[in-house]
Amino acid sequence: MLVHLSVHNYAIVEHLDLELDRGMSVITGETGAGKSIMLDALGLTLGDRADNGVVRPGADKADILATFDLVDIPEASAWLAERDLENDGPCILRRVITSEGRSRGYINGTPCPLGDLKALGELLIDIHSQHEHQSLLKTDTHRRLLDEYAGATDLARQVQLAAQRWRQTRQELERLSNSGDEQRARHQLLSYQLEELENLGLGDNELEDLEQEHKNLTNAETLLGICRQVVEQCSESDSGNVLNALTASLNRLSSVNSSIGALGEASSLLTSAQIQVEEAVGELNRFLDNFDADPSRLQYLEERLDAIYTLARKHRIQPTEVAQMQQKLLDEIETLNANDESIERLSEELSSYARHYQEKARELSDLRHQASGSLASAVEQEIQRLGMPGGRFTIELRPNSSNELLPNGLEQVELLVSANPGQPLKALAKVASGGELSRISLAIQVITAQTSRVPTLVFDEVDVGIGGPTAEIVGQLLRRLGERGQVLTVTHLPQVAAQGHQHLFVHKVRGEDATRTAVSKLSKNHRVEEVARMLGGIDLTKESLAHARKMVVAAKA
């Protein structure tokens, strides 16, 4: 509930700190004193729009804080926890508006968008005025009120989650199914390409070996000629060859004194050279003996390489990547096969989610139908007591025509009312009179207060246009509502003011240079005087004071 409201430099309020209690708090004051300013300021902490005109003249900013005790509001505590905004103590909503029109919102000291203030505020306070009924004009609220009255809030959440799971599964299934034809064509192409690669049967390092052999064969004559020339120059030429020259050189050196170190070293090197040349000649001769220059082998190599190069071009890859391409195709085919399995699995899940949804939604629908009659009857009795004799109220449950599994269940819930005898039932949103709508709202809140998730209700002049016995009934209803939670009401009727558990008096304080608004919590005697003023005007008489005291005492009985 709202436990504290602090307002600084807002409109004609210079400074206001107000402690609030459970029960019904009435707010009264002379016309123009600013009774609604407190509620307007409170609305800003709940995300209402504002402009720079709300800043008190001469101030650079307006600063408003609303403090809430969340002990009895688990939904709000959960909302804060989900966003890491929880606080060990009470929850503090703050709104700062500068004279330039800039606005900032805070939740427990953390900057936040106004949308967050509004979302959290809807869990904390429901504000009703003659001109703005923020929740009862929404069919979402109609459904929520009925579900709360029926004790079906948790079940409604289960239905919502079941519909969400079903919708997400269907979207994924449609995505895979819509690509089915394309995937089947892709699978066929990949299988054909894989068969080509398997038929090719390219081995490890085969391409490199083939290219080298092909290069050798295409240069066969040149290669053989060079090899023969080298062999001849090294060992076979009659006019002189390397081995003969080395042998002759070694013979000459051996004929001289071998004790000379340099000559011995030279002789060793020549001997080594002779051995290496002989080995080189041997290698060349073996190459010449084993070299196969068969034209059919060359043709085979060219056909084999052409097949490899053709597949590489087809897949737009380098020839060296052809071997790895086979594994890549296998992986993609496995993925496509997995998609087929996913479609089958998702189809089964979709059917399962649909059965679960239908089961929970039918259970919820039964509870709604059971509760709608008793809730409508109770509200109808209250609106007739509230100066709407012959008024009718019903709750319409319209089956959804859509084949979709909707998160709100099997039916649409809407509150219908007829304010006067003979008039047809209409949607609340189409009720023309703000006063009638406020009283209908009051009647609904009184009936559903025990199950409503909003602990603090604000009524801004809901008694406009009524008086006499009806005004007293309105006061009694508000007091009953306050006994179950917290009610703040701005009123100009003494019958309503007398019913309050606390009485806040709004008045103007005129200084030399400016006028400001102040709020006082009235004592018992001052409260009687204020009710007497509301009954009879500025001049208080014994009769008006006695009447006022009687009204205040009677309210407590």
PDB file of C-alpha atoms in Angstrom, residues 13 20 27 81 95 136 213 225 246 250 266 305 312 343 354 385 406 421 441 513 527 544:
ATOM      1  CA  VAL A  13       2.722  22.854  -3.727  1.00  0.00           C
ATOM      2  CA  LEU A  20      -0.768   7.448   4.818  1.00  0.00           C
ATOM      3  CA  ILE A  27      -9.447  14.356   1.080  1.00  0.00           C
ATOM      4  CA  ALA A  81      12.937  -9.112  -8.800  1.00  0.00           C
ATOM      5  CA  ARG A  95       9.576  11.353 -10.818  1.00  0.00           C
ATOM      6  CA  LEU A 136     -12.316  -0.862 -16.161  1.00  0.00           C
ATOM      7  CA  GLU A 213      53.424 -37.790 -63.215  1.00  0.00           C
ATOM      8  CA  GLY A 225      67.511 -36.264 -73.601  1.00  0.00           C
ATOM      9  CA  LEU A 246      88.678 -37.598 -61.957  1.00  0.00           C
ATOM     10  CA  LEU A 250      93.789 -39.057 -58.755  1.00  0.00           C
ATOM     11  CA  ALA A 266      92.748 -32.699 -52.290  1.00  0.00           C
ATOM     12  CA  LEU A 305      42.825 -35.037 -63.958  1.00  0.00           C
ATOM     13  CA  ALA A 312      36.144 -28.689 -58.736  1.00  0.00           C
ATOM     14  CA  ILE A 343       9.328 -31.834 -38.211  1.00  0.00           C
ATOM     15  CA  ALA A 354      -2.991 -28.368 -28.061  1.00  0.00           C
ATOM     16  CA  ARG A 385     -28.179   0.927  -4.130  1.00  0.00           C
ATOM     17  CA  LEU A 406      -5.681 -17.772 -27.692  1.00  0.00           C
ATOM     18  CA  PRO A 421     -34.742   0.795 -16.813  1.00  0.00           C
ATOM     19  CA  SER A 441     -16.560   0.908 -10.920  1.00  0.00           C
ATOM     20  CA  ASP A 513       4.569  36.884  -2.620  1.00  0.00           C
ATOM     21  CA  ARG A 527     -12.683  16.654  11.502  1.00  0.00           C
ATOM     22  CA  SER A 544     -24.277  21.887  12.046  1.00  0.00           C
TER      23      SER A 544
END
